[in-house]
Amino acid sequence: MISIAIVEDEDSCAKQMEEYLARYAAESGEEFETVRFCDGDEILENYRAQYDIILMDVQMKFMDGMTAAEEIRKVDPEVVIIFITNMAQYAIRGYAVDALDYVLKPVSYFAFSQRLERAIGRMKRRARRYMTIAIRGGARKLDISSILYVESQGHNLVFVTEGEEHTTTGTIREVEEKLESFGFFRCNKGCLVNLEHVDGVRDGCAIVSGRALPISRGRKNEFLAALTDYVGEVVK
């Protein structure tokens, strides 16, 4: 299911985009979940990086689409943004907020479907490299390759990256299932390590970006084998 936000103050244009999405879904087999906002300030309220694609009108009454996109980018660097506008010069400004593309009004189905197909392609490529975790007050998208390790602390999980820690709820088993195909392996019961960041093994610990993470006796052989396999795959 692809989550799409339509930010458009004109009812007729918003309805047209909903109809185009329904038509594209019927033709492609994709499934969409859509939410409509009537102004830029509406989508910003309680924004939690919950959308895959945003179809953003540029000219709106209270907050224009460019300003809204700038604010969204501060908390969500990965959502795919497509501007809907009747002024082509806004396309240049769109690069500043990493907009994928723009569609000129009046919107034709052909132009819309072309941009949408491109947006879905980018979204799916990025989805393979990113994961979203719930944090206090919202959500956070993490580049999977930036995660050094995930540590279980009671009922919480701590995602450790260089210079940052993000706490969420869950079990180490759940996150292990999500990350096992990305080169993560448990060095002990409560610590899941990104093998990409393992600098070596010393004194019974995995050295990860200068941190010594204990390797449990029962997992030592399996961890070393997984690390050897990972290094071999990278070298190839």
Short mmCIF file of C-alpha atoms in Angstrom, two decimals, residues 33-209:
data_model
loop_
_atom_site.label_atom_id
_atom_site.label_comp_id
_atom_site.label_asym_id
_atom_site.label_seq_id
_atom_site.Cartn_x
_atom_site.Cartn_y
_atom_site.Cartn_z
CA GLU A 33 -4.15 5.13 0.42
CA THR A 34 -4.84 8.84 -0.03
CA VAL A 35 -5.34 11.75 2.35
CA ARG A 36 -6.32 15.22 1.17
CA PHE A 37 -5.23 18.52 2.77
CA CYS A 38 -6.56 21.91 1.72
CA ASP A 39 -3.48 23.96 2.61
CA GLY A 40 0.22 23.66 3.36
CA ASP A 41 -0.25 24.37 7.05
CA GLU A 42 -2.69 21.44 7.36
CA ILE A 43 -0.22 18.77 6.28
CA LEU A 44 2.44 20.18 8.60
CA GLU A 45 0.27 19.80 11.68
CA ASN A 46 1.48 16.65 13.49
CA TYR A 47 3.56 15.62 10.45
CA ARG A 48 5.32 12.32 11.21
CA ALA A 49 7.00 11.28 7.93
CA GLN A 50 4.05 8.96 7.26
CA TYR A 51 3.64 9.47 3.50
CA ASP A 52 5.45 7.90 0.57
CA ILE A 53 4.47 10.56 -1.99
CA ILE A 54 3.14 14.11 -1.64
CA LEU A 55 1.30 15.80 -4.51
CA MET A 56 1.74 19.44 -3.54
CA ASP A 57 -0.06 22.44 -5.00
CA VAL A 58 2.22 25.48 -5.04
CA GLN A 59 -0.20 28.38 -4.67
CA MET A 60 -2.44 28.10 -1.61
CA LYS A 61 -4.08 30.65 0.66
CA PHE A 62 -2.38 30.29 4.04
CA MET A 63 0.89 28.47 3.34
CA ASP A 64 2.23 27.93 -0.16
CA GLY A 65 3.55 24.56 -1.26
CA MET A 66 7.19 25.64 -1.39
CA THR A 67 7.19 26.80 2.22
CA ALA A 68 5.40 23.62 3.31
CA ALA A 69 7.93 21.48 1.41
CA GLU A 70 10.84 23.31 3.07
CA GLU A 71 9.39 22.52 6.51
CA ILE A 72 8.68 18.90 5.57
CA ARG A 73 12.25 18.41 4.38
CA LYS A 74 13.54 19.36 7.84
CA VAL A 75 11.99 16.20 9.30
CA ASP A 76 11.51 13.96 6.26
CA PRO A 77 14.33 13.94 3.71
CA GLU A 78 12.97 10.96 1.79
CA VAL A 79 9.30 11.53 0.96
CA VAL A 80 8.81 11.98 -2.80
CA ILE A 81 7.37 15.42 -3.59
CA ILE A 82 5.70 16.35 -6.88
CA PHE A 83 4.55 19.94 -7.32
CA ILE A 84 1.27 20.74 -9.05
CA THR A 85 1.43 24.25 -10.48
CA ASN A 86 0.37 26.51 -13.33
CA MET A 87 3.71 28.32 -13.35
CA ALA A 88 6.71 26.47 -14.80
CA GLN A 89 9.24 28.74 -13.05
CA TYR A 90 8.41 27.05 -9.75
CA ALA A 91 10.17 23.95 -11.04
CA ILE A 92 13.54 25.63 -10.52
CA ARG A 93 12.73 26.42 -6.89
CA GLY A 94 11.65 22.83 -6.50
CA TYR A 95 15.25 21.63 -6.75
CA ALA A 96 15.99 23.37 -3.45
CA VAL A 97 13.63 20.98 -1.66
CA ASP A 98 14.63 17.94 -3.74
CA ALA A 99 11.27 17.76 -5.52
CA LEU A 100 11.11 14.87 -7.96
CA ASP A 101 9.17 16.74 -10.62
CA TYR A 102 6.27 19.07 -11.33
CA VAL A 103 3.05 18.83 -13.31
CA LEU A 104 1.53 21.86 -14.99
CA LYS A 105 -2.15 22.70 -14.64
CA PRO A 106 -4.46 21.82 -16.27
CA VAL A 107 -3.17 18.35 -15.43
CA SER A 108 -3.44 15.70 -18.14
CA TYR A 109 -3.62 12.03 -17.20
CA PHE A 110 -0.62 11.20 -19.39
CA ALA A 111 1.65 13.74 -17.68
CA PHE A 112 0.32 12.75 -14.26
CA SER A 113 0.81 9.02 -14.81
CA GLN A 114 4.37 9.54 -16.11
CA ARG A 115 5.36 11.50 -12.99
CA LEU A 116 3.57 9.07 -10.71
CA GLU A 117 5.34 6.08 -12.23
CA ARG A 118 8.68 7.81 -11.74
CA ALA A 119 7.77 8.68 -8.15
CA ILE A 120 6.81 5.10 -7.33
CA GLY A 121 10.09 3.89 -8.80
CA ARG A 122 12.10 6.26 -6.62
CA MET A 123 10.03 5.43 -3.56
CA LYS A 124 10.53 1.68 -3.97
CA ARG A 125 14.29 2.06 -4.48
CA ARG A 126 14.56 4.16 -1.35
CA ALA A 127 12.27 1.87 0.66
CA ARG A 128 14.87 -0.88 0.32
CA ARG A 129 17.45 1.30 2.04
CA TYR A 130 15.38 3.08 4.66
CA MET A 131 13.22 2.13 7.61
CA THR A 132 10.85 4.23 9.67
CA ILE A 133 10.75 3.88 13.44
CA ALA A 134 8.27 5.40 15.86
CA ILE A 135 9.83 7.84 18.31
CA ARG A 136 8.36 10.04 21.00
CA GLY A 137 6.26 12.69 19.32
CA GLY A 138 6.39 11.23 15.83
CA ALA A 139 8.51 9.05 13.56
CA ARG A 140 12.00 9.01 12.09
CA LYS A 141 13.29 7.60 8.81
CA LEU A 142 16.73 6.04 9.11
CA ASP A 143 19.18 5.23 6.37
CA ILE A 144 19.79 1.55 7.12
CA SER A 145 23.47 1.77 6.20
CA SER A 146 23.94 4.52 8.81
CA ILE A 147 22.78 2.30 11.68
CA LEU A 148 25.77 1.05 13.68
CA TYR A 149 23.84 -1.31 15.91
CA VAL A 150 20.49 -1.79 17.64
CA GLU A 151 20.44 -2.51 21.35
CA SER A 152 17.61 -3.86 23.49
CA GLN A 153 17.07 -1.96 26.75
CA GLY A 154 14.15 -3.38 28.66
CA HIS A 155 11.03 -2.86 26.55
CA ASN A 156 12.81 -0.34 24.33
CA LEU A 157 15.13 -0.54 21.35
CA VAL A 158 17.93 1.98 20.84
CA PHE A 159 19.05 2.57 17.24
CA VAL A 160 22.60 3.90 17.37
CA THR A 161 24.04 5.88 14.46
CA GLU A 162 27.14 8.10 14.34
CA GLY A 163 26.40 10.89 16.78
CA GLU A 164 22.73 10.02 17.39
CA GLU A 165 20.58 7.56 19.29
CA HIS A 166 16.87 6.96 18.60
CA THR A 167 14.69 5.11 21.10
CA THR A 168 11.56 3.20 20.10
CA THR A 169 9.53 0.28 21.41
CA GLY A 170 9.74 -3.28 20.16
CA THR A 171 11.77 -6.44 20.42
CA ILE A 172 15.19 -7.28 19.06
CA ARG A 173 13.65 -10.26 17.27
CA GLU A 174 11.26 -8.02 15.31
CA VAL A 175 13.98 -5.68 14.11
CA GLU A 176 16.30 -8.61 13.38
CA GLU A 177 13.73 -10.00 10.93
CA LYS A 178 13.51 -6.64 9.16
CA LEU A 179 17.26 -6.12 8.90
CA GLU A 180 18.67 -9.61 8.38
CA SER A 181 18.85 -9.12 4.60
CA PHE A 182 20.88 -5.92 5.06
CA GLY A 183 23.91 -7.49 6.73
CA PHE A 184 22.90 -7.29 10.39
CA PHE A 185 23.76 -10.04 12.88
CA ARG A 186 23.34 -10.45 16.63
CA CYS A 187 26.58 -10.48 18.60
CA ASN A 188 24.70 -11.23 21.82
CA LYS A 189 21.14 -11.71 23.00
CA GLY A 190 20.31 -8.01 23.05
CA CYS A 191 22.52 -6.40 20.41
CA LEU A 192 22.10 -6.47 16.63
CA VAL A 193 25.18 -5.26 14.76
CA ASN A 194 25.52 -3.82 11.26
CA LEU A 195 28.41 -5.90 9.88
CA GLU A 196 29.26 -3.05 7.52
CA HIS A 197 30.58 -1.08 10.50
CA VAL A 198 32.52 -3.85 12.25
CA ASP A 199 36.18 -2.78 12.23
CA GLY A 200 37.39 -6.00 13.84
CA VAL A 201 37.05 -8.41 16.74
CA ARG A 202 39.18 -8.01 19.86
CA ASP A 203 39.06 -9.50 23.37
CA GLY A 204 35.70 -11.12 22.74
CA CYS A 205 34.12 -7.94 21.44
CA ALA A 206 33.04 -6.61 18.07
CA ILE A 207 34.65 -3.23 17.48
CA VAL A 208 32.01 -0.98 15.89
CA SER A 209 33.05 2.60 15.22
#
